[in-house]
N, CA, C and O of each residue as an XYZ file, in Angstrom:
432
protein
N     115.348    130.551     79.466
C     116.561    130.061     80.075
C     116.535    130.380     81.566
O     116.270    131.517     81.958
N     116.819    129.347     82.421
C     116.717    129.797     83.786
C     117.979    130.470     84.104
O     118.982    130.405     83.394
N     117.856    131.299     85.512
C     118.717    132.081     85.951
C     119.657    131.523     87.097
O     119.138    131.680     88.202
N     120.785    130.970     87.131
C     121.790    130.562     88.249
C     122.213    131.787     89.211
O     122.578    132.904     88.845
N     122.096    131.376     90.339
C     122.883    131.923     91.444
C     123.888    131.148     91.845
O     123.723    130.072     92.419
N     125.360    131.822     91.473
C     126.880    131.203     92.006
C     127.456    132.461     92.940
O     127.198    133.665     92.955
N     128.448    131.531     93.788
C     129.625    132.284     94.771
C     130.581    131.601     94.843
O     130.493    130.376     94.925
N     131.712    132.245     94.828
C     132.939    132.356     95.244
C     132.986    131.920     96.557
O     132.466    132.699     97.355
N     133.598    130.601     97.154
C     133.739    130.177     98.303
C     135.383    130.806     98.998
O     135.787    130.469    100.111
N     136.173    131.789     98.025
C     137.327    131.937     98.158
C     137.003    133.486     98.565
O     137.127    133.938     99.703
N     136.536    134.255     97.348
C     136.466    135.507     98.102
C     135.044    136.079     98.205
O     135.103    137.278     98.479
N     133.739    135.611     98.073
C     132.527    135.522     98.424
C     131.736    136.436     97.381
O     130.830    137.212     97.686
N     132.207    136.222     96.169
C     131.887    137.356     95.244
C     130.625    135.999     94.815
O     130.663    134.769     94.846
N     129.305    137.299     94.328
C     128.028    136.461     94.142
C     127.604    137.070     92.909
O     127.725    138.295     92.871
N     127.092    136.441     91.798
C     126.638    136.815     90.795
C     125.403    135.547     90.188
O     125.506    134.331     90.344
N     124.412    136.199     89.569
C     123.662    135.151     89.074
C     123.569    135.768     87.352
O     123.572    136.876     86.816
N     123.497    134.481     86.951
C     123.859    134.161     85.218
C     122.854    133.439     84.580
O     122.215    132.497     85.047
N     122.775    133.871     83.648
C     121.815    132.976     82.779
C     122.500    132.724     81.977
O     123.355    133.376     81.379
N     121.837    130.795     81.845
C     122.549    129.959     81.436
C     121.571    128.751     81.101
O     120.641    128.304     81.773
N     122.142    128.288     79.650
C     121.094    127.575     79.772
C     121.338    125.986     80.118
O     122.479    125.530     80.048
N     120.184    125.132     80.507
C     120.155    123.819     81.369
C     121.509    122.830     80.497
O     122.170    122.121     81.256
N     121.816    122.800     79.287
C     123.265    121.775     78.739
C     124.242    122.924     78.962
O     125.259    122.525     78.393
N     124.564    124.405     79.588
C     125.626    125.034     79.250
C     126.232    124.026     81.010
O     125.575    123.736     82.010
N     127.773    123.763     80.646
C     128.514    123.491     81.708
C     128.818    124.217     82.766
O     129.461    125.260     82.651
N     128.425    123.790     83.841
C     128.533    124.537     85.607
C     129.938    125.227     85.340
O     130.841    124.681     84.707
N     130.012    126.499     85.902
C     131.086    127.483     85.985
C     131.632    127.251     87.572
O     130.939    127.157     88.585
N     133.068    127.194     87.451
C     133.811    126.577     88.115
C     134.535    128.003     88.421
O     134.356    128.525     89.522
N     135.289    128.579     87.518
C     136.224    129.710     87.982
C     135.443    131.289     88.244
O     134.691    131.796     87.411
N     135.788    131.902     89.532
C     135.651    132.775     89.925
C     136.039    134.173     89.010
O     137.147    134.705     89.078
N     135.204    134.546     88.360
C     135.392    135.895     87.625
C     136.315    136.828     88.343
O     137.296    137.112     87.656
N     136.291    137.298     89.332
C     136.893    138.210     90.307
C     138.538    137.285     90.751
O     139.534    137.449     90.047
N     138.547    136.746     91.469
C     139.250    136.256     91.854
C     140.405    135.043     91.198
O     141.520    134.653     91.546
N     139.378    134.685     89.975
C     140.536    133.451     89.318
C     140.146    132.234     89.904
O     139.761    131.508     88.987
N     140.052    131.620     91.057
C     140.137    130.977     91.591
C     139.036    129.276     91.131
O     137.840    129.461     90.908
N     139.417    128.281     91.074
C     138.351    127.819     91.124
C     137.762    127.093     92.046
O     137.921    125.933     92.428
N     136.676    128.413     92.509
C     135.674    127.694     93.927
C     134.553    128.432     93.821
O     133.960    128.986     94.746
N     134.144    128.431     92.153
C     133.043    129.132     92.460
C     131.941    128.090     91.998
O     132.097    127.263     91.099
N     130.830    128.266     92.745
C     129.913    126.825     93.267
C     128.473    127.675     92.688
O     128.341    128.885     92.501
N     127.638    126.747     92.522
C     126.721    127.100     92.301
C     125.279    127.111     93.207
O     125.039    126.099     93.865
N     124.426    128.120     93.244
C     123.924    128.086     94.698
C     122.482    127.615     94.651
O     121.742    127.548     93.670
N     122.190    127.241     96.164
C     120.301    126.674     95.802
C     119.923    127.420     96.027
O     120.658    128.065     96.775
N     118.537    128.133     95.709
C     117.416    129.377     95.663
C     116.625    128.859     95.426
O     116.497    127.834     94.757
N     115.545    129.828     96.224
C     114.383    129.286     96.006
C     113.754    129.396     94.949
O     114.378    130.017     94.088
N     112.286    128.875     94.517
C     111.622    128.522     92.982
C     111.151    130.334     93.271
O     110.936    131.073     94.232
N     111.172    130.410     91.771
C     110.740    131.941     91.595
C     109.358    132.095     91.362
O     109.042    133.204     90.928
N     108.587    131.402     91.508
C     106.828    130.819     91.297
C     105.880    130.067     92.414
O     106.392    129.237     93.165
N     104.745    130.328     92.481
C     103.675    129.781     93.690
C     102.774    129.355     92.492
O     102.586    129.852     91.382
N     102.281    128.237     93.133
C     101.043    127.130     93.354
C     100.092    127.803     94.275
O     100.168    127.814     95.504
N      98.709    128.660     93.141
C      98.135    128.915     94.349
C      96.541    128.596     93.633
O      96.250    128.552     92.438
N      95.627    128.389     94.888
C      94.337    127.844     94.538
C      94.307    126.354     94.800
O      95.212    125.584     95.123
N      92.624    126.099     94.505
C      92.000    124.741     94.626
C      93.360    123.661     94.113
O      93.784    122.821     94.908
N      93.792    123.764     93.105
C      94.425    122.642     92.164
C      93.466    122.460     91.153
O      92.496    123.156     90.850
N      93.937    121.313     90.637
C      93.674    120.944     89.062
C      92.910    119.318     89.206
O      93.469    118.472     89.903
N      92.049    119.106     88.729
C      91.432    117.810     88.868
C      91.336    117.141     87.426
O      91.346    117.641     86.301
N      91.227    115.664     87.926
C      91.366    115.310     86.125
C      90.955    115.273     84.860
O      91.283    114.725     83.807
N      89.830    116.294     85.413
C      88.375    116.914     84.288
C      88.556    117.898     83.770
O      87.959    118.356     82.797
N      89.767    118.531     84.613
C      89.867    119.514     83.940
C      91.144    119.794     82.634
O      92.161    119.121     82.468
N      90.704    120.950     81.859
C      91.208    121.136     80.609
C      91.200    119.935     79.508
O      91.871    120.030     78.481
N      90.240    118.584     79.849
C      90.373    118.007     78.878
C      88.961    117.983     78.052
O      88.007    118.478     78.653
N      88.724    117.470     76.759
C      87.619    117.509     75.905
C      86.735    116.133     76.386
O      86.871    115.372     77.344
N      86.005    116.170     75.540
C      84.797    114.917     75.575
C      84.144    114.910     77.044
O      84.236    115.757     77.933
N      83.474    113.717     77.018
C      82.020    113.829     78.051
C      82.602    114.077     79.716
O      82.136    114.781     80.612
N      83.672    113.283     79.688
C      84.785    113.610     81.134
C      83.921    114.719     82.376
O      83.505    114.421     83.495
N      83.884    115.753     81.809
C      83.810    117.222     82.280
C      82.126    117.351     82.050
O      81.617    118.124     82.861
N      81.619    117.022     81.538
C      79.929    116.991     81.380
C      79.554    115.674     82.613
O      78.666    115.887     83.439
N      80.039    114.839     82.614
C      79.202    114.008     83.338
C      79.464    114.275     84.813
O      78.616    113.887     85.616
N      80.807    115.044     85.349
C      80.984    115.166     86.431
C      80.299    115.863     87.173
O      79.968    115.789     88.357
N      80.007    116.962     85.878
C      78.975    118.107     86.390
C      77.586    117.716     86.427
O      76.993    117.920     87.486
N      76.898    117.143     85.373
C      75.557    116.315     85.474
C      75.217    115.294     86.905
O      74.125    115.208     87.467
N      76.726    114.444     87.353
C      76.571    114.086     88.346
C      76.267    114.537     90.028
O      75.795    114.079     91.068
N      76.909    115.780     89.457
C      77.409    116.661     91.251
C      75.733    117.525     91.405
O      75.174    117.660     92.493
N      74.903    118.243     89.506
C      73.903    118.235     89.800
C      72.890    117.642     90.053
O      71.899    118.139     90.589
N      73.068    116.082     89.566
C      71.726    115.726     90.264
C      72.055    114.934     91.639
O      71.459    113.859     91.576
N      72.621    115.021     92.605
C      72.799    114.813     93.579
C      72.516    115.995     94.461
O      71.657    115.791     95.320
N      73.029    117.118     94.429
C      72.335    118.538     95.137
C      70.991    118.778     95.283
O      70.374    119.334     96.191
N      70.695    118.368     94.439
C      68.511    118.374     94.748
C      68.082    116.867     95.830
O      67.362    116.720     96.818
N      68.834    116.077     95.126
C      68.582    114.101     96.120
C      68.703    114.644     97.781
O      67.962    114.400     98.733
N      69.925    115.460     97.699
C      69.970    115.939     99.078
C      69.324    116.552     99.848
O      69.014    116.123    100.959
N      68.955    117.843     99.322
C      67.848    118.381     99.546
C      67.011    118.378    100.062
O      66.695    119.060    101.037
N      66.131    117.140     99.197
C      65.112    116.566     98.946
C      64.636    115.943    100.198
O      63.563    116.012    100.796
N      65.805    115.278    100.436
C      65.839    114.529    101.683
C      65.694    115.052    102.934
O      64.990    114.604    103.839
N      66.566    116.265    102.950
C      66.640    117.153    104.256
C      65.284    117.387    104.743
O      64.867    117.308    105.898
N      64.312    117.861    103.055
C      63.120    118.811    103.316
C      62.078    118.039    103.846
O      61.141    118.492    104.503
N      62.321    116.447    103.442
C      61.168    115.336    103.672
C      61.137    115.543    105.441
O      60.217    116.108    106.031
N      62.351    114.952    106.100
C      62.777    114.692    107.309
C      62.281    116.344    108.092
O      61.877    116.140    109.237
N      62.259    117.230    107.861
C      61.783    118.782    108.454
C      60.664    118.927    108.830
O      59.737    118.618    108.082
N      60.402    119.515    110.281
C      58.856    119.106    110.531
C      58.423    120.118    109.599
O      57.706    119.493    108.817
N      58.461    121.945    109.050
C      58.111    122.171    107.594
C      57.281    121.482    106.694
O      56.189    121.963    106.394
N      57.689    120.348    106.198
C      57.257    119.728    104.949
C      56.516    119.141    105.653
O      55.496    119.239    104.972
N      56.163    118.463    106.714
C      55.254    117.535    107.188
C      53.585    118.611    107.189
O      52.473    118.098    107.319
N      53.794    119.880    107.040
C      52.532    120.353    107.311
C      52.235    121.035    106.041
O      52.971    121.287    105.087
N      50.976    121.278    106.250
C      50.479    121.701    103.961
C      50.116    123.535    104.870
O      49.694    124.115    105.871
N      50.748    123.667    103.410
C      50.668    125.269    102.815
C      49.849    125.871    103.668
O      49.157    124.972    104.146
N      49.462    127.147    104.243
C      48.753    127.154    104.719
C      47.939    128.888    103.375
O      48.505    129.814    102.795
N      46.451    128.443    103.487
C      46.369    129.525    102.035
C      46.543    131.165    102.349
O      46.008    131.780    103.271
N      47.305    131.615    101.477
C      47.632    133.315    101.483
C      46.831    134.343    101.759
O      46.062    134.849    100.942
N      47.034    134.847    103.419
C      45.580    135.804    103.762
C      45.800    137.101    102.771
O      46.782    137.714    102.354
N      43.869    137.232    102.555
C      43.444    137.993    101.302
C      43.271    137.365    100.198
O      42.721    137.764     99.171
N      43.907    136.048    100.497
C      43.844    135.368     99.285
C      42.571    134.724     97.761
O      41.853    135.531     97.170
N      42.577    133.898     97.576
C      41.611    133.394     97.253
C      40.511    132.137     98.201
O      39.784    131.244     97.767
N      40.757    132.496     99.338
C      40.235    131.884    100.333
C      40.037    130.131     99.898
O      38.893    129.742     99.667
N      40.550    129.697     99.858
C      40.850    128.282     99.000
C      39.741    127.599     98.393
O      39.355    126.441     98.556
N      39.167    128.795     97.447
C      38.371    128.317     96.437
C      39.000    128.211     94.530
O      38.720    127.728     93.433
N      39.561    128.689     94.937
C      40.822    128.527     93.849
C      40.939    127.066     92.998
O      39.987    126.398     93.400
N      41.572    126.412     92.159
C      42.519    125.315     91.376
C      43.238    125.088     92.369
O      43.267    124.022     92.984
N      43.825    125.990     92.590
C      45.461    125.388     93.337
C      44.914    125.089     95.091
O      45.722    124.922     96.004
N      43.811    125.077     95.223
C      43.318    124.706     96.444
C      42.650    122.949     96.117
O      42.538    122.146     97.043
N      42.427    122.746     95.271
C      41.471    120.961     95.333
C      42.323    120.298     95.304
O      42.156    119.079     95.326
């Protein structure tokens, strides 16, 4: 049940009530008798915090698998690309001193 904040516009008496959302707005002033007692705006008692919610999420079936299958194979495409374009990749390995002096398999 949410919690109301009302005042007395007559003699400024403030009280908050719980009440629930079909009970009828209270009109008469407990203290005073009077009826001017109003009901007040306040702020939400709760935060929204983080990324948010996307539409994959919390639901079942492939939805949530393919988004992720998608986002991974695009992270390597990228990559991939960066590493081609790098002067890096344009030049070969050069073999590991002490190594097997590139008589090795992994040398032909």
């Amino acid at each position: 049940m949410p919690i109301y904040a009302y005042k007395c516009n007559a003699c400024g008496f403030a009280q908050d009530v719980l009440q629930k959302m079909s009970d009828p707005v209270l009109t008469e002033c407990p203290t005073c008798g009077k009826s001017s007692f109003a009901k007040q705006l306040t702020a939400a008692g709760f935060q929204l915090k983080g990324s948010g919610w996307y539409a994959t999420d919390f639901k079942g079936g492939n939805g949530a698998t393919a988004v992720a299958a998608s986002t991974a194979t695009e992270a390597p495409a990228a990559s991939d690309a960066a590493a081609s374009t790098s002067p890096a990749a344009k030049t070969e390995a050069a073999p590991a001193a002490g190594g097997c002096g590139g008589a090795c398999a992994c040398h032909s």
